[in-house]
Amino acid sequence: MMSIQIMPKNDVSPDQSHSFLTQISQKWKIIGLLALILVGGWWYYTTSAAQQPEQTFITPTRSDIEQTLTVSGTIDAKEKARLRFIAGGKVTYLNAQQGDTVTDGQTIAVIDRAALEKQLQQDLNNYMTERWNWEETLDDNQDTALDTSEIRQQDQEQWKLDNQVLNVEIRDIAIRNTVLSAPFAGILTVSPTTTTGVQLIGTDYFEVVNPKSLVFVARVDEVDIGQVKLAQNGKIILDAYLDQTFESFVDHIAFSSNQSAAGTTFNVELPLHELPERELFRLGMNGDVTLLLAEKDNVLTIPIIATKERDGRTYVTVKNADGSTQDREIQTGIESDRDFEVVSGLNEDEQILLPE
């Protein structure tokens, strides 16, 4: 009897199966490598983009611009006088207290003059004695030729008489100086006493201030004084009134300078007495004034931070039509705290880089 063996048509040998699995494994490795490259490239791109600073471009604008200078200063008075008794003395009359208003020529205080008047009378008596002696000498020598010694004696008598005249005049001045009077209308801001009977010494003083002469004295550094001109407007802010602004103008620029630890400065005065708020002002108040040095209307302006300086020239970074950038020199005019006036080198429709 005959047997027949049937073999599977698609049977694969073990060697062929191993080769097939190897090919599949290699393909997955390639796919994984490609995926890794893609993921790494995407991560690098996104990280680089995030680290790349975003550039901001702006265009110049037309606006009004003001150039200002801010300096510190103090309230003072142009009419201010200190009054003293030359030799001091006991106060016998007091006609004003500290803080009172006084009129021009008003008597403020008087010191004891009795002793001075007695001394004046004594000087007058001495003067009359010398005068009678002098006249007697003249009568005796009227018709006589004088020798040298007699001429000298006559000259000495003349000098004695002249000295007595001077003594009387000096004593009269001292008596007149026992009265202190206000040299102008104002306020008695300082008084060394509040009552009579007090002995004053030569260094004690009364002070009178004219409130109509109040000024704000700004101390301008010598590097800036050339920019300050008469009639320039100024806005004053005092430390005592930080929420208020007082407007005035420059009416005096000192010719001589002041020396201090901060350097050389010049006093610039702005009047205050015509302001409606003048009752608020006191001597010695500190503050700042912003002076208007120059102003222009409707000019091309750019932020100062958009510029850079090289070798004394000013540049901006301009965006080209293809998206690239280049530095360009420009000419500037006046400047405010934030902006430059552009005189030339830049058009209104161009874009410039604004640094972050």
Coordinates of C-alpha atoms in Angstrom, one line a residue:
M1 CA 0.0 0.0 0.0
M2 CA 1.4 3.3 -0.9
S3 CA 1.6 6.4 1.6
I4 CA 1.6 10.0 0.6
Q5 CA 3.1 12.9 2.7
I6 CA 1.7 16.4 2.2
M7 CA 4.1 19.3 3.1
P8 CA 2.7 22.9 4.0
K9 CA 3.0 25.1 1.0
N10 CA 4.3 28.2 2.9
D11 CA 6.5 26.6 5.4
V12 CA 9.6 28.7 6.4
S13 CA 12.8 27.4 7.8
P14 CA 14.1 28.6 11.2
D15 CA 17.0 30.5 9.6
Q16 CA 14.6 32.4 7.4
S17 CA 12.4 33.4 10.4
H18 CA 15.3 34.8 12.3
S19 CA 16.4 36.9 9.4
F20 CA 12.9 38.3 9.1
L21 CA 12.7 39.3 12.8
T22 CA 16.1 41.0 12.5
Q23 CA 14.9 43.1 9.6
I24 CA 11.9 44.3 11.6
S25 CA 14.0 45.2 14.6
Q26 CA 16.4 47.3 12.5
K27 CA 13.4 49.2 11.0
W28 CA 12.1 50.1 14.4
K29 CA 15.5 51.3 15.5
I30 CA 15.6 53.6 12.5
I31 CA 12.1 54.9 13.2
G32 CA 13.0 55.5 16.8
L33 CA 16.2 57.4 15.9
L34 CA 14.3 59.5 13.4
A35 CA 11.6 60.3 16.1
L36 CA 14.3 61.2 18.6
I37 CA 16.0 63.5 16.1
L38 CA 12.7 65.2 15.3
V39 CA 11.8 65.6 19.0
G40 CA 15.3 67.0 19.8
G41 CA 15.1 69.4 16.9
W42 CA 11.7 70.6 17.9
W43 CA 12.9 71.1 21.6
Y44 CA 16.0 73.0 20.4
Y45 CA 14.0 75.3 18.1
T46 CA 11.4 76.1 20.8
T47 CA 14.1 76.7 23.4
S48 CA 16.1 79.0 21.2
A49 CA 13.1 80.9 20.2
A50 CA 12.2 81.4 23.8
Q51 CA 15.7 82.6 24.6
Q52 CA 15.8 85.0 21.7
P53 CA 14.7 88.5 23.0
E54 CA 11.7 89.9 21.4
Q55 CA 12.5 93.2 19.6
T56 CA 10.2 96.2 19.9
F57 CA 10.1 98.8 17.2
I58 CA 8.5 102.2 17.4
T59 CA 8.0 105.2 15.0
P60 CA 8.9 108.8 15.9
T61 CA 6.0 110.9 17.0
R62 CA 5.1 114.6 16.7
S63 CA 4.6 116.3 20.0
D64 CA 5.4 119.4 22.1
I65 CA 8.6 119.2 24.1
E66 CA 10.0 121.2 27.0
Q67 CA 13.6 121.3 28.2
T68 CA 13.8 122.0 31.9
L69 CA 16.4 122.2 34.7
T70 CA 15.5 121.3 38.3
V71 CA 17.5 122.8 41.2
S72 CA 17.2 123.1 45.0
G73 CA 16.8 126.4 46.8
T74 CA 15.5 128.3 49.9
I75 CA 13.0 131.1 50.6
D76 CA 14.8 134.4 51.6
A77 CA 14.1 138.1 51.6
K78 CA 15.8 140.8 49.6
E79 CA 14.9 143.4 52.3
K80 CA 16.2 142.1 55.6
A81 CA 18.0 144.1 58.3
R82 CA 19.7 143.4 61.6
L83 CA 19.6 146.3 64.1
R84 CA 22.0 146.6 67.1
F85 CA 22.8 149.1 69.8
I86 CA 26.5 150.0 69.3
A87 CA 27.6 149.6 72.9
G88 CA 24.6 147.9 74.4
G89 CA 22.7 149.2 77.4
K90 CA 19.6 148.7 79.5
V91 CA 16.3 148.6 77.6
T92 CA 14.0 151.4 78.8
Y93 CA 11.4 151.3 76.0
L94 CA 10.1 148.4 73.8
N95 CA 7.6 149.2 71.1
A96 CA 7.3 145.9 69.2
Q97 CA 7.3 142.2 70.0
Q98 CA 8.7 139.4 67.8
G99 CA 6.2 138.7 65.0
D100 CA 4.7 142.2 65.0
T101 CA 4.2 144.3 61.9
V102 CA 6.2 147.5 62.0
T103 CA 6.1 150.6 59.8
D104 CA 8.9 152.5 58.1
G105 CA 10.7 154.6 60.8
Q106 CA 8.8 153.1 63.7
T107 CA 10.7 153.1 67.0
I108 CA 11.4 149.5 68.0
A109 CA 13.4 149.9 71.2
V110 CA 15.3 152.5 73.3
I111 CA 18.1 151.9 75.8
D112 CA 19.0 154.1 78.8
R113 CA 20.5 157.4 77.7
A114 CA 20.8 159.2 81.0
A115 CA 24.5 158.5 81.4
L116 CA 25.3 159.4 77.8
E117 CA 23.4 162.7 78.2
K118 CA 25.5 163.5 81.3
Q119 CA 28.6 162.7 79.4
L120 CA 27.5 164.9 76.5
Q121 CA 26.9 167.8 78.9
Q122 CA 30.4 167.2 80.3
D123 CA 31.9 167.3 76.7
L124 CA 30.0 170.5 76.0
N125 CA 31.5 172.1 79.1
N126 CA 35.0 171.0 78.1
Y127 CA 34.4 172.4 74.6
M128 CA 33.4 175.8 76.0
T129 CA 36.5 175.9 78.2
E130 CA 38.8 175.1 75.3
R131 CA 37.0 177.6 73.1
W132 CA 37.4 180.4 75.7
N133 CA 41.1 179.5 76.1
W134 CA 41.5 179.6 72.3
E135 CA 39.8 182.9 72.0
E136 CA 41.9 184.4 74.8
T137 CA 45.1 183.2 73.1
L138 CA 44.0 184.8 69.9
D139 CA 43.3 188.1 71.7
D140 CA 46.7 188.0 73.4
N141 CA 48.6 187.4 70.2
Q142 CA 46.6 189.7 68.0
D143 CA 49.2 192.4 67.6
T144 CA 52.3 190.4 68.5
A145 CA 54.8 188.7 66.3
L146 CA 55.0 185.1 67.4
D147 CA 58.2 183.1 67.7
T148 CA 58.3 179.4 67.0
S149 CA 57.3 178.1 70.4
E150 CA 54.3 180.5 70.6
I151 CA 53.1 179.3 67.2
R152 CA 53.4 175.7 68.4
Q153 CA 51.4 176.5 71.5
Q154 CA 48.7 178.2 69.5
D155 CA 48.4 175.2 67.2
Q156 CA 48.1 172.9 70.2
E157 CA 45.2 175.0 71.5
Q158 CA 43.5 174.7 68.1
W159 CA 43.9 171.0 68.1
K160 CA 42.5 170.7 71.7
L161 CA 39.5 172.7 70.6
D162 CA 39.0 170.5 67.5
N163 CA 39.2 167.3 69.7
Q164 CA 36.5 168.7 72.0
V165 CA 34.2 169.3 69.0
L166 CA 34.7 165.7 67.9
N167 CA 34.0 164.4 71.4
V168 CA 30.6 166.3 71.4
E169 CA 29.7 164.9 67.9
I170 CA 30.7 161.3 68.9
R171 CA 28.6 161.6 72.1
D172 CA 25.7 162.9 70.1
I173 CA 25.9 159.9 67.7
A174 CA 25.9 157.5 70.7
I175 CA 22.7 159.2 72.1
R176 CA 21.0 159.0 68.8
N177 CA 21.9 155.3 68.6
T178 CA 20.1 154.6 71.8
V179 CA 17.0 154.5 69.6
L180 CA 16.4 151.7 67.1
S181 CA 14.0 152.4 64.3
A182 CA 12.7 150.2 61.5
P183 CA 14.5 151.0 58.2
F184 CA 11.4 149.9 56.2
A185 CA 8.0 148.5 56.8
G186 CA 7.9 144.8 57.6
I187 CA 7.8 142.2 60.3
L188 CA 10.0 142.0 63.4
T189 CA 11.2 138.5 63.1
V190 CA 13.9 138.5 65.8
S191 CA 13.9 140.3 69.2
P192 CA 16.5 139.6 72.0
T193 CA 14.0 140.5 74.7
T194 CA 10.3 140.6 75.4
T195 CA 10.4 143.1 78.2
T196 CA 12.2 146.3 79.4
G197 CA 14.8 146.5 82.1
V198 CA 17.0 143.9 80.3
Q199 CA 20.7 144.7 79.7
L200 CA 21.7 144.1 76.1
I201 CA 25.2 143.7 74.8
G202 CA 26.6 144.7 71.5
T203 CA 26.0 141.4 69.8
D204 CA 22.2 141.3 70.6
Y205 CA 20.1 142.2 67.5
F206 CA 16.6 142.9 66.3
E207 CA 15.7 141.7 62.8
V208 CA 13.1 143.3 60.4
V209 CA 12.0 141.5 57.2
N210 CA 9.9 143.0 54.4
P211 CA 7.5 140.2 53.4
K212 CA 6.9 142.0 50.1
S213 CA 10.5 141.2 49.2
L214 CA 10.3 137.4 49.5
V215 CA 12.2 135.4 46.9
F216 CA 13.0 131.8 46.2
V217 CA 16.8 131.6 45.9
A218 CA 17.8 128.6 43.6
R219 CA 21.4 127.4 43.8
V220 CA 22.4 126.6 40.2
D221 CA 25.6 124.7 39.4
E222 CA 28.1 126.5 37.3
V223 CA 27.8 123.9 34.5
D224 CA 24.1 124.8 34.1
I225 CA 24.1 128.6 34.8
G226 CA 24.7 129.4 31.1
Q227 CA 21.3 128.0 30.3
V228 CA 19.5 130.2 32.8
K229 CA 18.0 133.5 31.4
L230 CA 16.0 136.4 32.9
A231 CA 12.2 136.0 32.6
Q232 CA 12.4 132.2 32.3
N233 CA 9.3 130.5 34.0
G234 CA 9.8 128.3 37.0
K235 CA 7.6 125.9 39.0
I236 CA 8.4 125.8 42.7
I237 CA 7.6 122.9 45.0
L238 CA 8.3 123.4 48.7
D239 CA 9.0 120.6 51.1
A240 CA 6.3 122.0 53.4
Y241 CA 3.7 121.9 50.6
L242 CA 4.5 118.9 48.4
D243 CA 1.0 118.8 46.8
Q244 CA 1.2 122.4 45.6
T245 CA 3.1 124.1 42.8
F246 CA 3.9 127.8 42.8
E247 CA 4.7 129.5 39.5
S248 CA 7.2 132.4 39.2
F249 CA 10.0 133.6 36.9
V250 CA 13.7 134.4 37.0
D251 CA 14.2 138.1 37.8
H252 CA 17.8 138.1 39.1
I253 CA 21.0 136.0 38.3
A254 CA 23.9 136.6 40.7
F255 CA 27.1 137.9 39.2
S256 CA 29.3 136.4 41.9
S257 CA 29.5 132.7 42.8
N258 CA 29.2 130.8 46.1
Q259 CA 31.6 128.1 47.1
S260 CA 30.5 125.0 49.1
A261 CA 31.3 121.4 49.5
A262 CA 29.1 120.6 46.6
G263 CA 31.1 122.9 44.3
T264 CA 30.6 126.3 42.7
T265 CA 27.0 127.6 42.4
F266 CA 25.2 130.9 41.5
N267 CA 22.1 132.3 43.2
V268 CA 19.1 132.7 40.9
E269 CA 16.1 134.6 42.4
L270 CA 12.4 134.1 41.7
P271 CA 10.0 136.6 43.3
L272 CA 7.2 135.3 45.6
H273 CA 5.5 138.4 47.0
E274 CA 3.0 138.7 44.1
L275 CA 1.7 135.2 44.4
P276 CA -1.8 134.7 45.9
E277 CA -0.3 132.0 48.2
R278 CA 2.3 134.4 49.7
E279 CA 0.8 134.0 53.2
L280 CA 2.1 130.4 53.2
F281 CA 5.7 131.3 52.8
R282 CA 8.3 131.5 55.6
L283 CA 12.0 132.4 55.6
G284 CA 14.2 129.3 55.3
M285 CA 11.7 127.0 53.7
N286 CA 13.4 124.5 51.4
G287 CA 12.2 123.2 48.0
D288 CA 13.0 122.7 44.3
V289 CA 12.3 124.8 41.3
T290 CA 11.9 123.5 37.7
L291 CA 13.1 126.2 35.2
L292 CA 11.7 126.1 31.7
L293 CA 14.9 126.5 29.5
A294 CA 13.3 125.9 26.1
E295 CA 10.1 124.6 24.4
K296 CA 9.0 123.7 20.9
D297 CA 5.6 122.7 19.5
N298 CA 4.8 119.8 17.1
V299 CA 8.3 118.6 16.5
L300 CA 9.6 115.1 15.7
T301 CA 10.5 113.3 19.0
I302 CA 11.9 109.9 20.1
P303 CA 12.5 108.4 23.5
I304 CA 16.0 109.1 24.9
I305 CA 16.4 105.4 25.7
A306 CA 16.2 104.6 21.9
T307 CA 19.4 106.4 21.3
K308 CA 23.1 105.6 21.9
E309 CA 26.2 107.8 22.0
R310 CA 29.5 107.0 20.3
D311 CA 32.4 109.5 19.9
G312 CA 30.1 112.4 20.7
R313 CA 27.5 111.4 18.1
T314 CA 24.0 110.2 18.5
Y315 CA 22.7 107.0 16.8
V316 CA 19.5 105.0 16.6
T317 CA 18.9 101.4 15.3
V318 CA 16.7 101.6 12.2
K319 CA 14.7 98.7 10.7
N320 CA 15.2 98.2 7.0
A321 CA 12.6 97.1 4.5
D322 CA 13.9 93.5 4.5
G323 CA 13.6 93.2 8.3
S324 CA 17.4 93.8 9.0
T325 CA 18.6 96.6 11.2
Q326 CA 21.4 99.2 11.0
D327 CA 22.7 102.0 13.1
R328 CA 22.1 105.5 11.8
E329 CA 23.4 108.9 13.0
I330 CA 20.8 111.5 13.8
Q331 CA 21.0 115.2 14.9
T332 CA 19.1 116.1 18.0
G333 CA 17.7 119.4 19.4
I334 CA 16.3 120.1 22.8
E335 CA 15.6 117.3 25.2
S336 CA 13.0 116.7 28.0
D337 CA 13.3 114.2 30.8
R338 CA 12.2 111.4 28.4
D339 CA 12.5 112.5 24.8
F340 CA 14.9 114.0 22.2
E341 CA 13.9 116.4 19.5
V342 CA 15.0 114.9 16.1
V343 CA 16.4 117.6 13.9
S344 CA 17.6 115.4 11.0
G345 CA 18.5 111.9 10.1
L346 CA 15.1 110.2 10.7
N347 CA 11.7 110.3 9.0
E348 CA 8.3 110.1 10.6
D349 CA 7.4 106.7 9.0
E350 CA 10.6 104.9 9.9
Q351 CA 10.9 102.3 12.6
I352 CA 13.6 102.4 15.3
L353 CA 14.5 99.8 17.9
L354 CA 13.4 100.4 21.4
P355 CA 15.7 98.5 23.8
E356 CA 14.1 96.4 26.5

